[in-house]
PDB file of C-alpha atoms in Angstrom:
ATOM      1  CA  MET A 918      85.606  65.692 100.641  1.00 68.00           C
ATOM      2  CA  THR A 919      85.494  69.429  99.968  1.00 77.00           C
ATOM      3  CA  THR A 920      84.279  72.002 102.468  1.00 83.00           C
ATOM      4  CA  PRO A 921      81.943  74.653 101.013  1.00 86.00           C
ATOM      5  CA  ASN A 922      83.136  78.239 101.253  1.00 87.00           C
ATOM      6  CA  ALA A 923      80.178  79.568 103.199  1.00 80.00           C
ATOM      7  CA  THR A 924      81.992  82.838 103.933  1.00 82.00           C
ATOM      8  CA  LEU A 925      82.331  83.820 100.296  1.00 89.00           C
ATOM      9  CA  ARG A 926      78.727  82.832  99.627  1.00 87.00           C
ATOM     10  CA  ALA A 927      77.546  84.954 102.561  1.00 79.00           C
ATOM     11  CA  VAL A 928      79.586  87.934 101.363  1.00 83.00           C
ATOM     12  CA  ARG A 929      78.132  87.633  97.859  1.00 85.00           C
ATOM     13  CA  MET A 930      74.573  87.305  99.120  1.00 82.00           C
ATOM     14  CA  GLY A 931      75.118  90.242 101.462  1.00 74.00           C
ATOM     15  CA  MET A 932      75.993  92.298  98.387  1.00 82.00           C
ATOM     16  CA  LEU A 933      72.628  91.253  96.871  1.00 84.00           C
ATOM     17  CA  MET A 934      74.401  89.677  93.893  1.00 88.00           C
ATOM     18  CA  SER A 935      73.602  86.498  92.028  1.00 91.00           C
ATOM     19  CA  GLN A 936      76.517  84.260  91.080  1.00 94.00           C
ATOM     20  CA  GLU A 937      76.260  85.621  87.540  1.00 95.00           C
ATOM     21  CA  ASP A 938      76.278  89.218  88.811  1.00 94.00           C
ATOM     22  CA  PHE A 939      79.274  88.461  91.021  1.00 95.00           C
ATOM     23  CA  ALA A 940      81.217  86.929  88.131  1.00 95.00           C
ATOM     24  CA  HIS A 941      80.436  89.974  85.980  1.00 96.00           C
ATOM     25  CA  ALA A 942      81.746  92.291  88.715  1.00 95.00           C
ATOM     26  CA  ILE A 943      84.946  90.213  88.967  1.00 95.00           C
ATOM     27  CA  ARG A 944      85.477  90.514  85.212  1.00 95.00           C
ATOM     28  CA  ASP A 945      84.850  94.282  85.329  1.00 95.00           C
ATOM     29  CA  ALA A 946      87.357  94.709  88.169  1.00 92.00           C
ATOM     30  CA  GLY A 947      89.957  92.832  86.159  1.00 91.00           C
ATOM     31  CA  GLU A 948      89.345  94.980  83.084  1.00 91.00           C
ATOM     32  CA  ARG A 949      89.655  98.204  85.090  1.00 90.00           C
ATOM     33  CA  ALA A 950      92.933  96.994  86.598  1.00 86.00           C
ATOM     34  CA  GLY A 951      94.358  96.017  83.234  1.00 84.00           C
ATOM     35  CA  GLN A 952      94.336  92.329  84.233  1.00 86.00           C
ATOM     36  CA  PRO A 953      91.462  90.698  82.319  1.00 90.00           C
ATOM     37  CA  ASN A 954      90.074  87.466  83.751  1.00 92.00           C
ATOM     38  CA  GLY A 955      87.548  84.888  82.661  1.00 92.00           C
ATOM     39  CA  ALA A 956      85.296  84.842  85.700  1.00 94.00           C
ATOM     40  CA  ASN A 957      81.917  83.230  85.076  1.00 95.00           C
ATOM     41  CA  LYS A 958      79.051  81.737  87.052  1.00 95.00           C
ATOM     42  CA  ARG A 959      80.654  78.274  86.992  1.00 95.00           C
ATOM     43  CA  LEU A 960      83.870  79.617  88.534  1.00 95.00           C
ATOM     44  CA  VAL A 961      81.927  81.325  91.345  1.00 95.00           C
ATOM     45  CA  GLN A 962      80.112  78.036  91.966  1.00 94.00           C
ATOM     46  CA  ARG A 963      83.438  76.201  92.221  1.00 93.00           C
ATOM     47  CA  TRP A 964      84.763  78.774  94.692  1.00 93.00           C
ATOM     48  CA  GLU A 965      81.655  78.529  96.847  1.00 90.00           C
ATOM     49  CA  SER A 966      81.519  74.726  96.705  1.00 91.00           C
ATOM     50  CA  GLY A 967      85.133  74.536  97.901  1.00 89.00           C
ATOM     51  CA  SER A 968      86.384  72.692  94.822  1.00 90.00           C
ATOM     52  CA  ILE A 969      88.751  75.626  94.205  1.00 89.00           C
ATOM     53  CA  THR A 970      90.404  76.660  97.446  1.00 87.00           C
ATOM     54  CA  VAL A 971      93.063  79.051  96.119  1.00 85.00           C
ATOM     55  CA  PRO A 972      92.063  81.668  93.529  1.00 88.00           C
ATOM     56  CA  ARG A 973      94.776  82.756  91.158  1.00 84.00           C
ATOM     57  CA  GLY A 974      96.460  86.078  91.904  1.00 82.00           C
ATOM     58  CA  ASN A 975      94.533  88.112  89.336  1.00 86.00           C
ATOM     59  CA  TYR A 976      91.227  86.686  90.629  1.00 90.00           C
ATOM     60  CA  ALA A 977      92.277  87.284  94.249  1.00 88.00           C
ATOM     61  CA  ARG A 978      92.964  90.942  93.503  1.00 86.00           C
ATOM     62  CA  ALA A 979      89.620  91.323  91.698  1.00 91.00           C
ATOM     63  CA  LEU A 980      87.816  89.645  94.604  1.00 91.00           C
ATOM     64  CA  GLU A 981      89.375  92.153  97.017  1.00 86.00           C
ATOM     65  CA  VAL A 982      88.254  95.065  94.834  1.00 89.00           C
ATOM     66  CA  VAL A 983      84.689  93.811  94.405  1.00 91.00           C
ATOM     67  CA  THR A 984      84.080  92.826  98.033  1.00 88.00           C
ATOM     68  CA  GLY A 985      86.214  95.485  99.714  1.00 84.00           C
ATOM     69  CA  LEU A 986      87.703  92.739 101.898  1.00 78.00           C
ATOM     70  CA  PRO A 987      91.188  91.182 102.053  1.00 78.00           C
ATOM     71  CA  ILE A 988      91.411  87.789 100.388  1.00 80.00           C
ATOM     72  CA  ASP A 989      92.125  86.051 103.698  1.00 76.00           C
ATOM     73  CA  SER A 990      88.695  87.195 104.952  1.00 77.00           C
ATOM     74  CA  LEU A 991      86.798  85.490 102.137  1.00 85.00           C
ATOM     75  CA  GLY A 992      86.883  81.909 103.382  1.00 83.00           C
ATOM     76  CA  PHE A 993      89.575  80.417 101.175  1.00 82.00           C
ATOM     77  CA  ASN A 994      91.053  77.779 103.448  1.00 62.00           C
ATOM     78  CA  THR A 995      94.544  77.015 102.115  1.00 46.00           C
ATOM     79  CA  ALA A 996      97.823  78.766 102.721  1.00 47.00           C
ATOM     80  CA  GLY A 997      98.275  80.432  99.355  1.00 43.00           C
ATOM     81  CA  PRO A 998      96.166  83.568  99.735  1.00 39.00           C
ATOM     82  CA  VAL A 999      96.549  83.929 103.506  1.00 44.00           C
ATOM     83  CA  ALA A1000     100.319  83.608 103.747  1.00 52.00           C
ATOM     84  CA  ARG A1001     102.196  86.826 104.404  1.00 59.00           C
ATOM     85  CA  VAL A1002     105.782  87.971 104.098  1.00 62.00           C
ATOM     86  CA  ALA A1003     106.958  88.911 107.583  1.00 64.00           C
ATOM     87  CA  ASN A1004     110.114  89.738 109.483  1.00 66.00           C
ATOM     88  CA  ASP A1005     111.434  86.522 111.014  1.00 62.00           C
ATOM     89  CA  GLY A1006     113.018  88.258 114.015  1.00 61.00           C
ATOM     90  CA  GLN A1007     116.483  87.131 112.954  1.00 55.00           C
ATOM     91  CA  GLY A1008     117.302  89.752 110.355  1.00 57.00           C
ATOM     92  CA  GLY A1009     115.460  88.085 107.484  1.00 59.00           C
ATOM     93  CA  HIS A1010     111.985  87.524 106.068  1.00 57.00           C
ATOM     94  CA  ASP A1011     109.780  84.453 105.794  1.00 60.00           C
ATOM     95  CA  VAL A1012     106.563  83.597 104.000  1.00 56.00           C
ATOM     96  CA  THR A1013     104.563  82.925 107.145  1.00 57.00           C
ATOM     97  CA  PRO A1014     101.188  81.230 107.614  1.00 50.00           C
ATOM     98  CA  SER A1015      98.085  82.950 108.849  1.00 44.00           C
ATOM     99  CA  PRO A1016      97.275  83.023 112.591  1.00 42.00           C
ATOM    100  CA  GLU A1017      95.136  79.927 112.033  1.00 38.00           C
ATOM    101  CA  GLY A1018      98.349  77.966 111.561  1.00 35.00           C
ATOM    102  CA  VAL A1019      98.078  76.677 108.001  1.00 34.00           C
ATOM    103  CA  ALA A1020     101.322  75.707 106.338  1.00 35.00           C
ATOM    104  CA  ALA A1021     103.183  78.145 104.108  1.00 38.00           C
ATOM    105  CA  PRO A1022     102.946  77.333 100.417  1.00 39.00           C
ATOM    106  CA  ASN A1023     105.472  75.778  98.107  1.00 39.00           C
ATOM    107  CA  PRO A1024     106.752  78.565  95.829  1.00 39.00           C
ATOM    108  CA  GLY A1025     105.494  76.594  92.798  1.00 39.00           C
ATOM    109  CA  PRO A1026     106.305  77.276  89.173  1.00 37.00           C
ATOM    110  CA  THR A1027     108.160  80.359  88.056  1.00 36.00           C
ATOM    111  CA  PRO A1028     106.037  83.328  87.029  1.00 35.00           C
ATOM    112  CA  ALA A1029     107.369  82.952  83.500  1.00 35.00           C
ATOM    113  CA  THR A1030     104.970  80.007  83.117  1.00 34.00           C
ATOM    114  CA  SER A1031     102.387  80.766  85.787  1.00 37.00           C
ATOM    115  CA  PRO A1032      99.278  82.878  85.030  1.00 35.00           C
ATOM    116  CA  ARG A1033      99.255  84.040  88.643  1.00 42.00           C
ATOM    117  CA  ALA A1034     102.241  86.289  88.328  1.00 58.00           C
ATOM    118  CA  ASN A1035     102.644  89.451  86.340  1.00 81.00           C
ATOM    119  CA  TYR A1036     103.874  92.241  88.517  1.00 89.00           C
ATOM    120  CA  SER A1037     103.765  95.107  86.019  1.00 89.00           C
ATOM    121  CA  GLY A1038     102.272  98.281  87.456  1.00 91.00           C
ATOM    122  CA  VAL A1039     103.024 101.234  89.699  1.00 93.00           C
ATOM    123  CA  TRP A1040     104.452 100.261  93.084  1.00 96.00           C
ATOM    124  CA  LEU A1041     105.601 102.143  96.168  1.00 96.00           C
ATOM    125  CA  SER A1042     109.190 101.233  97.014  1.00 96.00           C
ATOM    126  CA  ARG A1043     110.214 101.720 100.645  1.00 95.00           C
ATOM    127  CA  TYR A1044     113.586 100.914 102.220  1.00 94.00           C
ATOM    128  CA  GLU A1045     115.311 101.701 105.493  1.00 93.00           C
ATOM    129  CA  TYR A1046     118.949 102.674 105.903  1.00 87.00           C
ATOM    130  CA  TYR A1047     121.268 103.837 108.669  1.00 83.00           C
ATOM    131  CA  SER A1048     123.291 107.018 108.237  1.00 80.00           C
ATOM    132  CA  SER A1049     126.488 106.837 110.267  1.00 75.00           C
ATOM    133  CA  GLY A1050     127.172 110.530 109.648  1.00 75.00           C
ATOM    134  CA  ARG A1051     123.834 111.472 111.214  1.00 79.00           C
ATOM    135  CA  ASP A1052     123.702 108.531 113.646  1.00 79.00           C
ATOM    136  CA  SER A1053     120.100 107.780 112.765  1.00 83.00           C
ATOM    137  CA  SER A1054     117.928 105.582 110.545  1.00 86.00           C
ATOM    138  CA  PHE A1055     115.986 106.977 107.599  1.00 88.00           C
ATOM    139  CA  ILE A1056     113.314 105.818 105.147  1.00 91.00           C
ATOM    140  CA  GLY A1057     113.674 106.198 101.390  1.00 92.00           C
ATOM    141  CA  GLN A1058     110.506 106.035  99.280  1.00 94.00           C
ATOM    142  CA  HIS A1059     109.947 106.056  95.527  1.00 95.00           C
ATOM    143  CA  TYR A1060     106.958 105.542  93.284  1.00 95.00           C
ATOM    144  CA  VAL A1061     108.291 103.155  90.663  1.00 93.00           C
ATOM    145  CA  VAL A1062     107.098 101.660  87.391  1.00 92.00           C
ATOM    146  CA  VAL A1063     107.529  97.883  87.332  1.00 92.00           C
ATOM    147  CA  LEU A1064     107.609  96.104  83.968  1.00 90.00           C
ATOM    148  CA  GLN A1065     107.780  92.326  83.654  1.00 87.00           C
ATOM    149  CA  HIS A1066     109.008  90.418  80.615  1.00 85.00           C
ATOM    150  CA  GLY A1067     108.945  86.656  81.205  1.00 85.00           C
ATOM    151  CA  ASN A1068     110.890  86.083  84.410  1.00 89.00           C
ATOM    152  CA  ARG A1069     112.707  89.430  84.255  1.00 90.00           C
ATOM    153  CA  ILE A1070     111.549  92.606  86.000  1.00 92.00           C
ATOM    154  CA  THR A1071     112.780  96.144  85.498  1.00 89.00           C
ATOM    155  CA  VAL A1072     112.045  98.848  88.048  1.00 91.00           C
ATOM    156  CA  ARG A1073     112.433 102.574  87.375  1.00 91.00           C
ATOM    157  CA  SER A1074     111.431 105.405  89.683  1.00 91.00           C
ATOM    158  CA  LEU A1075     109.220 108.203  88.405  1.00 91.00           C
ATOM    159  CA  PRO A1076     110.979 111.557  87.847  1.00 88.00           C
ATOM    160  CA  ASN A1077     109.168 113.343  90.674  1.00 91.00           C
ATOM    161  CA  GLY A1078     108.255 110.242  92.683  1.00 88.00           C
ATOM    162  CA  SER A1079     111.020 110.230  95.295  1.00 90.00           C
ATOM    163  CA  SER A1080     111.010 111.253  98.950  1.00 85.00           C
ATOM    164  CA  ASN A1081     114.583 112.430  98.294  1.00 82.00           C
ATOM    165  CA  PRO A1082     114.294 114.809  95.305  1.00 80.00           C
ATOM    166  CA  ASN A1083     116.433 114.070  92.255  1.00 80.00           C
ATOM    167  CA  SER A1084     117.483 110.632  93.510  1.00 86.00           C
ATOM    168  CA  PRO A1085     116.471 108.180  90.752  1.00 88.00           C
ATOM    169  CA  LEU A1086     116.252 104.494  91.622  1.00 91.00           C
ATOM    170  CA  THR A1087     116.587 101.518  89.278  1.00 91.00           C
ATOM    171  CA  MET A1088     116.378  97.767  89.884  1.00 92.00           C
ATOM    172  CA  ASP A1089     116.963  94.767  87.635  1.00 92.00           C
ATOM    173  CA  LEU A1090     115.360  91.604  89.001  1.00 94.00           C
ATOM    174  CA  THR A1091     114.745  87.950  88.191  1.00 94.00           C
ATOM    175  CA  ILE A1092     111.766  85.891  89.407  1.00 92.00           C
ATOM    176  CA  ASP A1093     111.974  82.279  90.582  1.00 90.00           C
ATOM    177  CA  GLY A1094     108.652  81.176  92.047  1.00 85.00           C
ATOM    178  CA  SER A1095     107.905  83.525  94.937  1.00 87.00           C
ATOM    179  CA  VAL A1096     111.542  84.668  95.187  1.00 93.00           C
ATOM    180  CA  ILE A1097     112.782  87.840  93.502  1.00 95.00           C
ATOM    181  CA  THR A1098     116.524  88.472  93.303  1.00 96.00           C
ATOM    182  CA  GLY A1099     118.561  91.176  91.637  1.00 96.00           C
ATOM    183  CA  THR A1100     120.442  94.455  91.871  1.00 95.00           C
ATOM    184  CA  TRP A1101     119.576  98.052  92.700  1.00 94.00           C
ATOM    185  CA  VAL A1102     121.167 101.444  91.956  1.00 90.00           C
ATOM    186  CA  GLU A1103     120.342 104.859  93.418  1.00 90.00           C
ATOM    187  CA  GLN A1104     121.955 108.079  92.227  1.00 85.00           C
ATOM    188  CA  THR A1105     121.678 110.624  95.033  1.00 83.00           C
ATOM    189  CA  ALA A1106     120.975 114.291  94.374  1.00 74.00           C
ATOM    190  CA  GLU A1107     123.928 116.619  93.749  1.00 76.00           C
ATOM    191  CA  ASP A1108     122.553 119.119  96.263  1.00 74.00           C
ATOM    192  CA  GLY A1109     121.543 116.496  98.837  1.00 70.00           C
ATOM    193  CA  TYR A1110     123.281 115.140 101.926  1.00 70.00           C
ATOM    194  CA  TYR A1111     125.215 112.527  99.942  1.00 71.00           C
ATOM    195  CA  ARG A1112     126.393 115.021  97.281  1.00 75.00           C
ATOM    196  CA  GLY A1113     125.557 112.998  94.202  1.00 72.00           C
ATOM    197  CA  ALA A1114     127.079 109.719  95.418  1.00 82.00           C
ATOM    198  CA  ARG A1115     126.003 106.620  93.528  1.00 84.00           C
ATOM    199  CA  TYR A1116     125.018 103.629  95.665  1.00 86.00           C
ATOM    200  CA  HIS A1117     124.298 100.124  94.446  1.00 89.00           C
ATOM    201  CA  GLY A1118     123.983  96.593  95.738  1.00 93.00           C
ATOM    202  CA  ALA A1119     121.949  93.400  95.736  1.00 97.00           C
ATOM    203  CA  ILE A1120     118.409  92.654  96.863  1.00 97.00           C
ATOM    204  CA  GLN A1121     116.260  89.599  97.518  1.00 96.00           C
ATOM    205  CA  MET A1122     112.559  89.624  98.335  1.00 95.00           C
ATOM    206  CA  LEU A1123     109.657  87.232  98.809  1.00 94.00           C
ATOM    207  CA  VAL A1124     106.328  87.914  97.093  1.00 91.00           C
ATOM    208  CA  GLU A1125     103.042  87.443  98.900  1.00 86.00           C
ATOM    209  CA  PRO A1126     100.716  85.028  97.057  1.00 77.00           C
ATOM    210  CA  THR A1127      98.237  87.774  96.128  1.00 76.00           C
ATOM    211  CA  GLY A1128     101.068  89.538  94.305  1.00 84.00           C
ATOM    212  CA  ARG A1129     100.381  92.858  96.046  1.00 87.00           C
ATOM    213  CA  ARG A1130     103.489  93.056  98.230  1.00 91.00           C
ATOM    214  CA  MET A1131     107.092  91.899  98.128  1.00 94.00           C
ATOM    215  CA  ALA A1132     109.508  92.303 101.020  1.00 94.00           C
ATOM    216  CA  GLY A1133     113.045  91.337 101.930  1.00 94.00           C
ATOM    217  CA  LYS A1134     116.525  92.786 102.385  1.00 95.00           C
ATOM    218  CA  TRP A1135     119.009  94.922 100.507  1.00 95.00           C
ATOM    219  CA  VAL A1136     122.760  94.751 100.869  1.00 94.00           C
ATOM    220  CA  GLY A1137     125.277  97.360  99.705  1.00 90.00           C
ATOM    221  CA  PHE A1138     128.386  99.259 100.673  1.00 81.00           C
ATOM    222  CA  GLY A1139     128.605 102.561 102.540  1.00 72.00           C
ATOM    223  CA  LYS A1140     130.872 105.556 102.037  1.00 67.00           C
ATOM    224  CA  ASP A1141     133.544 103.952 104.236  1.00 68.00           C
ATOM    225  CA  MET A1142     133.390 100.787 102.107  1.00 70.00           C
ATOM    226  CA  ASP A1143     131.612  98.866 104.847  1.00 77.00           C
ATOM    227  CA  ILE A1144     128.837  96.439 103.897  1.00 85.00           C
ATOM    228  CA  ASN A1145     125.396  97.506 105.079  1.00 87.00           C
ATOM    229  CA  SER A1146     121.938  95.931 104.935  1.00 90.00           C
ATOM    230  CA  GLY A1147     118.352  96.779 105.707  1.00 92.00           C
ATOM    231  CA  PRO A1148     114.679  96.022 104.968  1.00 94.00           C
ATOM    232  CA  TRP A1149     113.097  96.812 101.602  1.00 95.00           C
ATOM    233  CA  GLU A1150     109.544  96.304 100.419  1.00 96.00           C
ATOM    234  CA  LEU A1151     107.389  97.161  97.434  1.00 96.00           C
ATOM    235  CA  SER A1152     103.608  97.490  97.632  1.00 94.00           C
ATOM    236  CA  LEU A1153     101.327  97.575  94.606  1.00 94.00           C
ATOM    237  CA  GLN A1154      99.490 100.851  94.020  1.00 94.00           C
ATOM    238  CA  ASP A1155      97.971 100.248  90.578  1.00 91.00           C
ATOM    239  CA  SER A1156      98.427  97.423  88.079  1.00 87.00           C
ATOM    240  CA  SER A1157      98.057  99.824  85.153  1.00 87.00           C
ATOM    241  CA  THR A1158     101.038 101.529  83.523  1.00 86.00           C
ATOM    242  CA  ASN A1159      99.105 103.806  81.188  1.00 88.00           C
ATOM    243  CA  GLN A1160      99.979 107.483  80.896  1.00 87.00           C
ATOM    244  CA  ALA A1161      97.238 108.706  83.222  1.00 89.00           C
ATOM    245  CA  THR A1162      98.215 106.282  85.995  1.00 90.00           C
ATOM    246  CA  VAL A1163     101.900 107.103  85.747  1.00 90.00           C
ATOM    247  CA  ALA A1164     101.107 110.827  85.868  1.00 91.00           C
ATOM    248  CA  LYS A1165      98.970 110.294  88.981  1.00 93.00           C
ATOM    249  CA  TYR A1166     101.914 108.838  90.894  1.00 94.00           C
ATOM    250  CA  ASN A1167     104.591 111.163  89.559  1.00 92.00           C
ATOM    251  CA  ARG A1168     104.754 112.931  92.921  1.00 93.00           C
ATOM    252  CA  VAL A1169     106.508 112.729  96.258  1.00 93.00           C
ATOM    253  CA  PRO A1170     105.192 109.781  98.337  1.00 92.00           C
ATOM    254  CA  GLU A1171     103.272 110.824 101.421  1.00 84.00           C
TER     255      GLU A1171
END
């Protein structure tokens, strides 16, 4: 027996929208984001009746845009949209359930065959590293363009989109369900602290079910040939990769 999603219905009614109006707004949000969807009145009815308890990633993102609320506040009662990637307290990351205690989801099919997953867009990359020479931890940030082809992802930083000027970042990744694995390379600036040194290593991250954040760990070697590691996450800024969007983020992250 299904449980109606009274929360979503209340949100829609509070916006003074009919189910048809709501579906139209969902479609418009998808078009603006460069992720077209087929939302219609029947789909909204199925959400509100509880017969669909987990909206696909592109619908979840459109729902957040239209309502102005996170997907886990819209009454969907399974783990998929409310799970989060979080530090596990033991040096790693887990896909954890919401505070209500629902179970974390099975990663499911690979994004190469799943309509939920296309991660192309502009993302903010943020990693933490320890500098032994300065005896302190630092944050590196880059606005990056992410392009997905099947189950392969390429990541390239924007020319002026780094917190460390003239330090381009590249990543080559493979998707398997909610797990992303691959390699990274950063060429440091010639006039910076690391004097043009080239660093590279491996990375593995988990993707949140809404597809808006991925987080995990990097591993790589330091200047003394010691193996280091630290947290790394990417957060979606815009799912478009058109010229205007790229130009908007071709700047130093705040």
